[in-house]
Amino acid sequence: QVLLEESEGGLMQSGGSLRLSCVASGTFRSIGAMGWFRQAPEKQRELVAKILSDGTTDYADSVKGRFTISRDNAKNTVLLQMNSLKPEDTAAYYCYGAALLLTGHSYTAWGQGTQVTVSS
């Protein structure tokens, strides 16, 4: 019903930048919140950033000021611009989207995940 496809992460230098994208496809009325979680070994999963359909954003304290999330509703796409990367940003990043299906039911879709590694 709903598919989220993430772009590739990669190996970056400290202080470098990387942009992740996530594109939703399938059958749905709309997508409300979209965003990114990340998971690093031996660490808790955390919400990195989210953005609502009206553009309202929220960021984890650890990335605020460095990361920027944006979306293009017409293209069902969400972007995460990551600047001033730090080794602590190393994690698997998972895109999510809260879809409103044609039935009126809600469904949270997840991307396949991508690894971002920041070298010290």
Tab-separated table of N, CA, C and O in Angstrom:
chain	number	residue	atom	x	y	z
A	1	GLN	N	0.819	-1.203	0.000
A	1	GLN	CA	0.000	0.000	0.000
A	1	GLN	C	0.856	1.258	0.000
A	1	GLN	O	0.578	2.198	-0.754
A	2	VAL	N	1.847	1.292	0.861
A	2	VAL	CA	2.721	2.452	0.988
A	2	VAL	C	4.156	1.972	1.039
A	2	VAL	O	4.495	1.108	1.854
A	3	LEU	N	4.968	2.531	0.186
A	3	LEU	CA	6.373	2.176	0.117
A	3	LEU	C	7.212	3.425	0.293
A	3	LEU	O	6.956	4.445	-0.346
A	4	LEU	N	8.211	3.350	1.156
A	4	LEU	CA	9.162	4.429	1.346
A	4	LEU	C	10.530	3.956	0.888
A	4	LEU	O	11.010	2.920	1.342
A	5	GLU	N	11.128	4.723	0.011
A	5	GLU	CA	12.434	4.381	-0.521
A	5	GLU	C	13.441	5.451	-0.125
A	5	GLU	O	13.268	6.620	-0.459
A	6	GLU	N	14.487	5.023	0.562
A	6	GLU	CA	15.517	5.932	1.035
A	6	GLU	C	16.712	5.947	0.099
A	6	GLU	O	17.050	4.939	-0.518
A	7	SER	N	17.362	7.089	0.069
A	7	SER	CA	18.614	7.189	-0.657
A	7	SER	C	19.722	6.550	0.166
A	7	SER	O	19.553	6.246	1.351
A	8	GLU	N	20.866	6.371	-0.459
A	8	GLU	CA	22.004	5.769	0.215
A	8	GLU	C	22.666	6.749	1.170
A	8	GLU	O	22.717	7.951	0.914
A	9	GLY	N	23.161	6.215	2.251
A	9	GLY	CA	23.968	7.003	3.163
A	9	GLY	C	25.396	7.023	2.677
A	9	GLY	O	25.665	7.311	1.512
A	10	GLY	N	26.311	6.713	3.568
A	10	GLY	CA	27.698	6.650	3.152
A	10	GLY	C	28.658	6.913	4.284
A	10	GLY	O	28.270	7.085	5.439
A	11	LEU	N	29.928	6.917	3.921
A	11	LEU	CA	31.015	7.198	4.847
A	11	LEU	C	31.453	8.638	4.641
A	11	LEU	O	31.875	9.006	3.537
A	12	MET	N	31.355	9.437	5.690
A	12	MET	CA	31.640	10.858	5.606
A	12	MET	C	32.718	11.247	6.599
A	12	MET	O	32.959	10.551	7.590
A	13	GLN	N	33.339	12.368	6.336
A	13	GLN	CA	34.311	12.934	7.259
A	13	GLN	C	33.611	13.787	8.310
A	13	GLN	O	32.540	14.343	8.068
A	14	SER	N	34.217	13.881	9.465
A	14	SER	CA	33.719	14.807	10.468
A	14	SER	C	33.664	16.210	9.883
A	14	SER	O	34.594	16.655	9.216
A	15	GLY	N	32.563	16.883	10.125
A	15	GLY	CA	32.375	18.214	9.584
A	15	GLY	C	31.773	18.232	8.199
A	15	GLY	O	31.434	19.308	7.686
A	16	GLY	N	31.626	17.074	7.593
A	16	GLY	CA	31.073	16.990	6.263
A	16	GLY	C	29.563	17.080	6.250
A	16	GLY	O	28.914	17.216	7.287
A	17	SER	N	29.003	16.980	5.050
A	17	SER	CA	27.563	17.093	4.862
A	17	SER	C	27.051	15.946	4.016
A	17	SER	O	27.766	15.390	3.175
A	18	LEU	N	25.798	15.612	4.239
A	18	LEU	CA	25.140	14.553	3.491
A	18	LEU	C	23.652	14.827	3.480
A	18	LEU	O	23.088	15.280	4.486
A	19	ARG	N	23.016	14.563	2.359
A	19	ARG	CA	21.579	14.715	2.264
A	19	ARG	C	20.931	13.370	2.029
A	19	ARG	O	21.300	12.644	1.098
A	20	LEU	N	19.981	13.045	2.869
A	20	LEU	CA	19.184	11.845	2.716
A	20	LEU	C	17.813	12.220	2.170
A	20	LEU	O	17.251	13.254	2.529
A	21	SER	N	17.284	11.372	1.326
A	21	SER	CA	15.957	11.585	0.791
A	21	SER	C	15.108	10.343	1.011
A	21	SER	O	15.618	9.231	1.147
A	22	CYS	N	13.822	10.557	1.029
A	22	CYS	CA	12.873	9.469	1.211
A	22	CYS	C	11.637	9.787	0.390
A	22	CYS	O	11.051	10.862	0.550
A	23	VAL	N	11.254	8.870	-0.469
A	23	VAL	CA	10.134	9.081	-1.377
A	23	VAL	C	9.047	8.054	-1.101
A	23	VAL	O	9.319	6.851	-1.055
A	24	ALA	N	7.836	8.533	-0.928
A	24	ALA	CA	6.694	7.661	-0.681
A	24	ALA	C	5.942	7.395	-1.974
A	24	ALA	O	5.733	8.294	-2.790
A	25	SER	N	5.530	6.161	-2.147
A	25	SER	CA	4.726	5.783	-3.294
A	25	SER	C	3.677	4.780	-2.853
A	25	SER	O	3.774	4.194	-1.778
A	26	GLY	N	2.683	4.586	-3.687
A	26	GLY	CA	1.624	3.651	-3.368
A	26	GLY	C	0.269	4.325	-3.401
A	26	GLY	O	0.077	5.331	-4.090
A	27	THR	N	-0.653	3.772	-2.650
A	27	THR	CA	-2.019	4.271	-2.627
A	27	THR	C	-2.357	4.796	-1.244
A	27	THR	O	-2.404	4.031	-0.281
A	28	PHE	N	-2.598	6.068	-1.157
A	28	PHE	CA	-2.943	6.700	0.100
A	28	PHE	C	-3.521	8.079	-0.185
A	28	PHE	O	-3.323	8.636	-1.263
A	29	ARG	N	-4.239	8.611	0.792
A	29	ARG	CA	-4.799	9.945	0.643
A	29	ARG	C	-3.737	11.014	0.826
A	29	ARG	O	-3.660	11.980	0.061
A	30	SER	N	-2.957	10.858	1.871
A	30	SER	CA	-1.960	11.851	2.215
A	30	SER	C	-1.015	11.257	3.238
A	30	SER	O	-1.252	10.172	3.775
A	31	ILE	N	0.039	11.982	3.500
A	31	ILE	CA	0.980	11.604	4.545
A	31	ILE	C	1.129	12.779	5.500
A	31	ILE	O	1.421	13.896	5.076
A	32	GLY	N	0.885	12.507	6.762
A	32	GLY	CA	1.009	13.541	7.772
A	32	GLY	C	2.451	13.747	8.150
A	32	GLY	O	3.234	14.336	7.409
A	33	ALA	N	2.831	13.227	9.296
A	33	ALA	CA	4.211	13.363	9.748
A	33	ALA	C	5.146	12.480	8.931
A	33	ALA	O	4.811	11.347	8.592
A	34	MET	N	6.294	13.011	8.620
A	34	MET	CA	7.376	12.245	8.022
A	34	MET	C	8.642	12.584	8.793
A	34	MET	O	8.760	13.675	9.355
A	35	GLY	N	9.568	11.669	8.817
A	35	GLY	CA	10.788	11.956	9.538
A	35	GLY	C	11.769	10.808	9.503
A	35	GLY	O	11.636	9.883	8.700
A	36	TRP	N	12.740	10.896	10.394
A	36	TRP	CA	13.836	9.940	10.437
A	36	TRP	C	14.130	9.533	11.868
A	36	TRP	O	14.237	10.385	12.765
A	37	PHE	N	14.231	8.247	12.070
A	37	PHE	CA	14.790	7.683	13.283
A	37	PHE	C	16.188	7.180	12.970
A	37	PHE	O	16.504	6.890	11.815
A	38	ARG	N	17.002	7.065	14.005
A	38	ARG	CA	18.299	6.443	13.815
A	38	ARG	C	18.583	5.487	14.957
A	38	ARG	O	18.105	5.660	16.069
A	39	GLN	N	19.369	4.468	14.634
A	39	GLN	CA	19.708	3.434	15.591
A	39	GLN	C	21.191	3.123	15.491
A	39	GLN	O	21.669	2.751	14.423
A	40	ALA	N	21.892	3.297	16.577
A	40	ALA	CA	23.296	2.947	16.651
A	40	ALA	C	23.464	1.793	17.625
A	40	ALA	O	22.681	1.660	18.573
A	41	PRO	N	24.465	0.950	17.404
A	41	PRO	CA	24.689	-0.174	18.318
A	41	PRO	C	24.843	0.292	19.755
A	41	PRO	O	25.525	1.282	20.037
A	42	GLU	N	24.201	-0.402	20.648
A	42	GLU	CA	24.275	-0.146	22.082
A	42	GLU	C	23.683	1.200	22.482
A	42	GLU	O	23.916	1.678	23.596
A	43	LYS	N	22.927	1.793	21.591
A	43	LYS	CA	22.268	3.049	21.904
A	43	LYS	C	20.770	2.929	21.651
A	43	LYS	O	20.324	2.073	20.892
A	44	GLN	N	20.016	3.797	22.281
A	44	GLN	CA	18.583	3.815	22.094
A	44	GLN	C	18.220	4.370	20.717
A	44	GLN	O	18.922	5.228	20.177
A	45	ARG	N	17.144	3.852	20.175
A	45	ARG	CA	16.617	4.446	18.963
A	45	ARG	C	16.118	5.845	19.286
A	45	ARG	O	15.478	6.061	20.322
A	46	GLU	N	16.409	6.778	18.433
A	46	GLU	CA	15.975	8.137	18.684
A	46	GLU	C	15.381	8.763	17.439
A	46	GLU	O	15.778	8.463	16.312
A	47	LEU	N	14.427	9.630	17.669
A	47	LEU	CA	13.847	10.407	16.586
A	47	LEU	C	14.794	11.548	16.261
A	47	LEU	O	15.062	12.400	17.112
A	48	VAL	N	15.274	11.562	15.039
A	48	VAL	CA	16.212	12.587	14.612
A	48	VAL	C	15.472	13.873	14.279
A	48	VAL	O	15.833	14.962	14.737
A	49	ALA	N	14.458	13.748	13.455
A	49	ALA	CA	13.696	14.909	13.014
A	49	ALA	C	12.372	14.454	12.440
A	49	ALA	O	12.248	13.332	11.939
A	50	LYS	N	11.396	15.310	12.514
A	50	LYS	CA	10.117	15.049	11.882
A	50	LYS	C	9.550	16.344	11.337
A	50	LYS	O	9.905	17.439	11.789
A	51	ILE	N	8.669	16.197	10.380
A	51	ILE	CA	8.036	17.356	9.776
A	51	ILE	C	6.598	16.998	9.436
A	51	ILE	O	6.312	15.925	8.901
A	52	LEU	N	5.683	17.900	9.766
A	52	LEU	CA	4.281	17.704	9.469
A	52	LEU	C	3.963	18.234	8.081
A	52	LEU	O	4.774	18.907	7.447
A	53	SER	N	2.766	17.942	7.625
A	53	SER	CA	2.373	18.370	6.292
A	53	SER	C	2.317	19.885	6.162
A	53	SER	O	2.450	20.407	5.048
A	54	ASP	N	2.128	20.586	7.279
A	54	ASP	CA	2.090	22.042	7.237
A	54	ASP	C	3.470	22.665	7.372
A	54	ASP	O	3.594	23.886	7.403
A	55	GLY	N	4.502	21.842	7.477
A	55	GLY	CA	5.857	22.329	7.560
A	55	GLY	C	6.421	22.446	8.957
A	55	GLY	O	7.602	22.786	9.113
A	56	THR	N	5.635	22.195	9.965
A	56	THR	CA	6.115	22.235	11.337
A	56	THR	C	7.183	21.169	11.552
A	56	THR	O	6.995	20.016	11.164
A	57	THR	N	8.282	21.545	12.169
A	57	THR	CA	9.402	20.625	12.350
A	57	THR	C	9.744	20.442	13.815
A	57	THR	O	9.415	21.267	14.669
A	58	ASP	N	10.430	19.346	14.078
A	58	ASP	CA	10.924	19.044	15.408
A	58	ASP	C	12.227	18.272	15.247
A	58	ASP	O	12.335	17.414	14.366
A	59	TYR	N	13.201	18.580	16.087
A	59	TYR	CA	14.514	17.961	15.991
A	59	TYR	C	14.976	17.447	17.336
A	59	TYR	O	14.638	18.004	18.381
A	60	ALA	N	15.775	16.397	17.288
A	60	ALA	CA	16.466	15.963	18.485
A	60	ALA	C	17.466	17.037	18.893
A	60	ALA	O	18.061	17.705	18.043
A	61	ASP	N	17.655	17.197	20.189
A	61	ASP	CA	18.590	18.208	20.665
A	61	ASP	C	19.996	17.991	20.101
A	61	ASP	O	20.732	18.952	19.853
A	62	SER	N	20.356	16.743	19.889
A	62	SER	CA	21.698	16.426	19.437
A	62	SER	C	21.980	16.876	18.007
A	62	SER	O	23.151	16.983	17.618
A	63	VAL	N	20.945	17.130	17.225
A	63	VAL	CA	21.146	17.519	15.830
A	63	VAL	C	20.642	18.922	15.532
A	63	VAL	O	20.885	19.440	14.429
A	64	LYS	N	19.973	19.522	16.465
A	64	LYS	CA	19.407	20.845	16.242
A	64	LYS	C	20.507	21.844	15.892
A	64	LYS	O	21.539	21.911	16.556
A	65	GLY	N	20.260	22.606	14.848
A	65	GLY	CA	21.242	23.557	14.369
A	65	GLY	C	22.164	23.002	13.313
A	65	GLY	O	22.854	23.773	12.631
A	66	ARG	N	22.210	21.690	13.179
A	66	ARG	CA	23.061	21.046	12.180
A	66	ARG	C	22.270	20.364	11.076
A	66	ARG	O	22.717	20.331	9.930
A	67	PHE	N	21.129	19.802	11.429
A	67	PHE	CA	20.294	19.085	10.469
A	67	PHE	C	19.072	19.922	10.124
A	67	PHE	O	18.555	20.672	10.960
A	68	THR	N	18.605	19.766	8.908
A	68	THR	CA	17.400	20.434	8.462
A	68	THR	C	16.524	19.448	7.713
A	68	THR	O	16.988	18.781	6.787
A	69	ILE	N	15.275	19.360	8.121
A	69	ILE	CA	14.335	18.484	7.447
A	69	ILE	C	13.367	19.334	6.633
A	69	ILE	O	12.962	20.421	7.063
A	70	SER	N	13.016	18.845	5.468
A	70	SER	CA	12.082	19.548	4.602
A	70	SER	C	11.275	18.523	3.822
A	70	SER	O	11.616	17.335	3.798
A	71	ARG	N	10.216	18.971	3.187
A	71	ARG	CA	9.391	18.050	2.414
A	71	ARG	C	8.776	18.745	1.220
A	71	ARG	O	8.599	19.963	1.203
A	72	ASP	N	8.457	17.936	0.248
A	72	ASP	CA	7.753	18.385	-0.939
A	72	ASP	C	6.494	17.538	-1.019
A	72	ASP	O	6.540	16.372	-1.419
A	73	ASN	N	5.385	18.105	-0.614
A	73	ASN	CA	4.144	17.341	-0.557
A	73	ASN	C	3.692	16.857	-1.928
A	73	ASN	O	3.113	15.773	-2.051
A	74	ALA	N	3.940	17.662	-2.948
A	74	ALA	CA	3.538	17.275	-4.292
A	74	ALA	C	4.285	16.037	-4.766
A	74	ALA	O	3.756	15.243	-5.549
A	75	LYS	N	5.516	15.879	-4.303
A	75	LYS	CA	6.334	14.744	-4.702
A	75	LYS	C	6.398	13.659	-3.637
A	75	LYS	O	7.090	12.657	-3.824
A	76	ASN	N	5.687	13.867	-2.535
A	76	ASN	CA	5.701	12.912	-1.426
A	76	ASN	C	7.118	12.563	-1.009
A	76	ASN	O	7.451	11.393	-0.805
A	77	THR	N	7.926	13.582	-0.886
A	77	THR	CA	9.335	13.410	-0.595
A	77	THR	C	9.731	14.193	0.646
A	77	THR	O	9.273	15.319	0.851
A	78	VAL	N	10.569	13.592	1.450
A	78	VAL	CA	11.135	14.272	2.609
A	78	VAL	C	12.649	14.219	2.500
A	78	VAL	O	13.220	13.206	2.067
A	79	LEU	N	13.293	15.310	2.869
A	79	LEU	CA	14.737	15.423	2.790
A	79	LEU	C	15.305	15.717	4.163
A	79	LEU	O	14.700	16.441	4.953
A	80	LEU	N	16.461	15.165	4.423
A	80	LEU	CA	17.194	15.461	5.647
A	80	LEU	C	18.589	15.919	5.254
A	80	LEU	O	19.404	15.114	4.797
A	81	GLN	N	18.826	17.208	5.416
A	81	GLN	CA	20.140	17.774	5.144
A	81	GLN	C	20.955	17.729	6.426
A	81	GLN	O	20.577	18.353	7.419
A	82	MET	N	22.056	17.012	6.389
A	82	MET	CA	22.895	16.831	7.561
A	82	MET	C	24.213	17.558	7.345
A	82	MET	O	24.992	17.198	6.459
A	83	ASN	N	24.458	18.563	8.151
A	83	ASN	CA	25.684	19.338	8.080
A	83	ASN	C	26.482	19.173	9.364
A	83	ASN	O	25.961	18.740	10.389
A	84	SER	N	27.743	19.547	9.286
A	84	SER	CA	28.630	19.475	10.451
A	84	SER	C	28.543	18.116	11.123
A	84	SER	O	28.390	18.004	12.344
A	85	LEU	N	28.663	17.087	10.331
A	85	LEU	CA	28.517	15.728	10.842
A	85	LEU	C	29.582	15.396	11.879
A	85	LEU	O	30.731	15.826	11.771
A	86	LYS	N	29.167	14.633	12.859
A	86	LYS	CA	30.033	14.195	13.936
A	86	LYS	C	30.049	12.676	13.997
A	86	LYS	O	29.096	12.025	13.549
A	87	PRO	N	31.089	12.088	14.564
A	87	PRO	CA	31.108	10.628	14.709
A	87	PRO	C	29.888	10.088	15.451
A	87	PRO	O	29.435	8.973	15.159
A	88	GLU	N	29.353	10.849	16.373
A	88	GLU	CA	28.181	10.411	17.114
A	88	GLU	C	26.935	10.326	16.254
A	88	GLU	O	25.920	9.777	16.686
A	89	ASP	N	26.980	10.866	15.044
A	89	ASP	CA	25.862	10.741	14.115
A	89	ASP	C	25.851	9.388	13.415
A	89	ASP	O	24.896	9.084	12.694
A	90	THR	N	26.889	8.613	13.597
A	90	THR	CA	26.971	7.303	12.965
A	90	THR	C	25.829	6.417	13.449
A	90	THR	O	25.664	6.190	14.648
A	91	ALA	N	25.047	5.927	12.511
A	91	ALA	CA	23.887	5.103	12.846
A	91	ALA	C	23.224	4.642	11.565
A	91	ALA	O	23.555	5.097	10.468
A	92	ALA	N	22.289	3.724	11.726
A	92	ALA	CA	21.387	3.377	10.647
A	92	ALA	C	20.196	4.315	10.713
A	92	ALA	O	19.584	4.474	11.770
A	93	TYR	N	19.881	4.931	9.606
A	93	TYR	CA	18.809	5.914	9.547
A	93	TYR	C	17.601	5.326	8.830
A	93	TYR	O	17.725	4.771	7.734
A	94	TYR	N	16.446	5.474	9.456
A	94	TYR	CA	15.205	4.926	8.923
A	94	TYR	C	14.187	6.036	8.731
A	94	TYR	O	13.849	6.750	9.671
A	95	CYS	N	13.703	6.144	7.534
A	95	CYS	CA	12.654	7.097	7.223
A	95	CYS	C	11.300	6.509	7.591
A	95	CYS	O	11.080	5.301	7.475
A	96	TYR	N	10.396	7.354	8.043
A	96	TYR	CA	9.033	6.904	8.308
A	96	TYR	C	8.037	7.936	7.801
A	96	TYR	O	8.356	9.112	7.653
A	97	GLY	N	6.843	7.461	7.550
A	97	GLY	CA	5.768	8.344	7.151
A	97	GLY	C	4.443	7.833	7.684
A	97	GLY	O	4.154	6.639	7.591
A	98	ALA	N	3.668	8.721	8.265
A	98	ALA	CA	2.352	8.375	8.789
A	98	ALA	C	1.323	8.622	7.692
A	98	ALA	O	0.919	9.764	7.460
A	99	ALA	N	0.920	7.560	7.036
A	99	ALA	CA	0.034	7.676	5.884
A	99	ALA	C	-1.422	7.541	6.289
A	99	ALA	O	-1.776	6.743	7.157
A	100	LEU	N	-2.257	8.343	5.654
A	100	LEU	CA	-3.695	8.199	5.760
A	100	LEU	C	-4.147	7.442	4.521
A	100	LEU	O	-4.041	7.947	3.402
A	101	LEU	N	-4.627	6.233	4.715
A	101	LEU	CA	-5.028	5.389	3.609
A	101	LEU	C	-6.388	5.798	3.061
A	101	LEU	O	-7.117	6.577	3.665
A	102	LEU	N	-6.726	5.250	1.906
A	102	LEU	CA	-8.004	5.566	1.288
A	102	LEU	C	-9.179	5.108	2.136
A	102	LEU	O	-10.278	5.661	2.032
A	103	THR	N	-8.954	4.112	2.966
A	103	THR	CA	-9.992	3.614	3.856
A	103	THR	C	-10.251	4.542	5.035
A	103	THR	O	-11.233	4.354	5.753
A	104	GLY	N	-9.368	5.492	5.237
A	104	GLY	CA	-9.451	6.357	6.390
A	104	GLY	C	-8.597	5.887	7.549
A	104	GLY	O	-8.499	6.582	8.563
A	105	HIS	N	-8.003	4.724	7.412
A	105	HIS	CA	-7.118	4.195	8.443
A	105	HIS	C	-5.730	4.805	8.330
A	105	HIS	O	-5.310	5.241	7.252
A	106	SER	N	-5.044	4.821	9.430
A	106	SER	CA	-3.672	5.305	9.461
A	106	SER	C	-2.704	4.144	9.385
A	106	SER	O	-2.979	3.047	9.894
A	107	TYR	N	-1.572	4.383	8.771
A	107	TYR	CA	-0.553	3.362	8.622
A	107	TYR	C	0.813	4.028	8.620
A	107	TYR	O	1.045	4.973	7.867
A	108	THR	N	1.693	3.533	9.448
A	108	THR	CA	3.048	4.050	9.495
A	108	THR	C	3.950	3.181	8.637
A	108	THR	O	4.129	1.994	8.909
A	109	ALA	N	4.490	3.771	7.604
A	109	ALA	CA	5.401	3.076	6.704
A	109	ALA	C	6.837	3.399	7.069
A	109	ALA	O	7.128	4.478	7.592
A	110	TRP	N	7.718	2.455	6.781
A	110	TRP	CA	9.135	2.596	7.098
A	110	TRP	C	9.993	2.354	5.877
A	110	TRP	O	9.705	1.478	5.064
A	111	GLY	N	11.040	3.134	5.752
A	111	GLY	CA	12.014	2.902	4.712
A	111	GLY	C	12.904	1.731	5.050
A	111	GLY	O	12.850	1.172	6.156
A	112	GLN	N	13.725	1.361	4.100
A	112	GLN	CA	14.569	0.176	4.277
A	112	GLN	C	15.754	0.416	5.194
A	112	GLN	O	16.381	-0.542	5.653
A	113	GLY	N	16.060	1.661	5.457
A	113	GLY	CA	17.189	2.008	6.292
A	113	GLY	C	18.454	2.193	5.480
A	113	GLY	O	18.656	1.546	4.457
A	114	THR	N	19.293	3.083	5.942
A	114	THR	CA	20.578	3.301	5.292
A	114	THR	C	21.611	3.649	6.355
A	114	THR	O	21.297	4.290	7.361
A	115	GLN	N	22.829	3.212	6.127
A	115	GLN	CA	23.893	3.422	7.093
A	115	GLN	C	24.628	4.718	6.808
A	115	GLN	O	25.051	4.972	5.676
A	116	VAL	N	24.778	5.526	7.835
A	116	VAL	CA	25.597	6.724	7.775
A	116	VAL	C	26.731	6.548	8.771
A	116	VAL	O	26.491	6.323	9.955
A	117	THR	N	27.942	6.633	8.279
A	117	THR	CA	29.115	6.485	9.124
A	117	THR	C	29.974	7.734	9.004
A	117	THR	O	30.319	8.150	7.900
A	118	VAL	N	30.311	8.314	10.133
A	118	VAL	CA	31.117	9.531	10.172
A	118	VAL	C	32.437	9.204	10.845
A	118	VAL	O	32.464	8.803	12.012
A	119	SER	N	33.511	9.386	10.127
A	119	SER	CA	34.832	9.082	10.641
A	119	SER	C	35.356	10.229	11.488
A	119	SER	O	35.052	11.401	11.243
A	120	SER	N	36.155	9.886	12.483
A	120	SER	CA	36.729	10.889	13.360
A	120	SER	C	38.041	11.410	12.809
A	120	SER	O	38.601	10.856	11.853
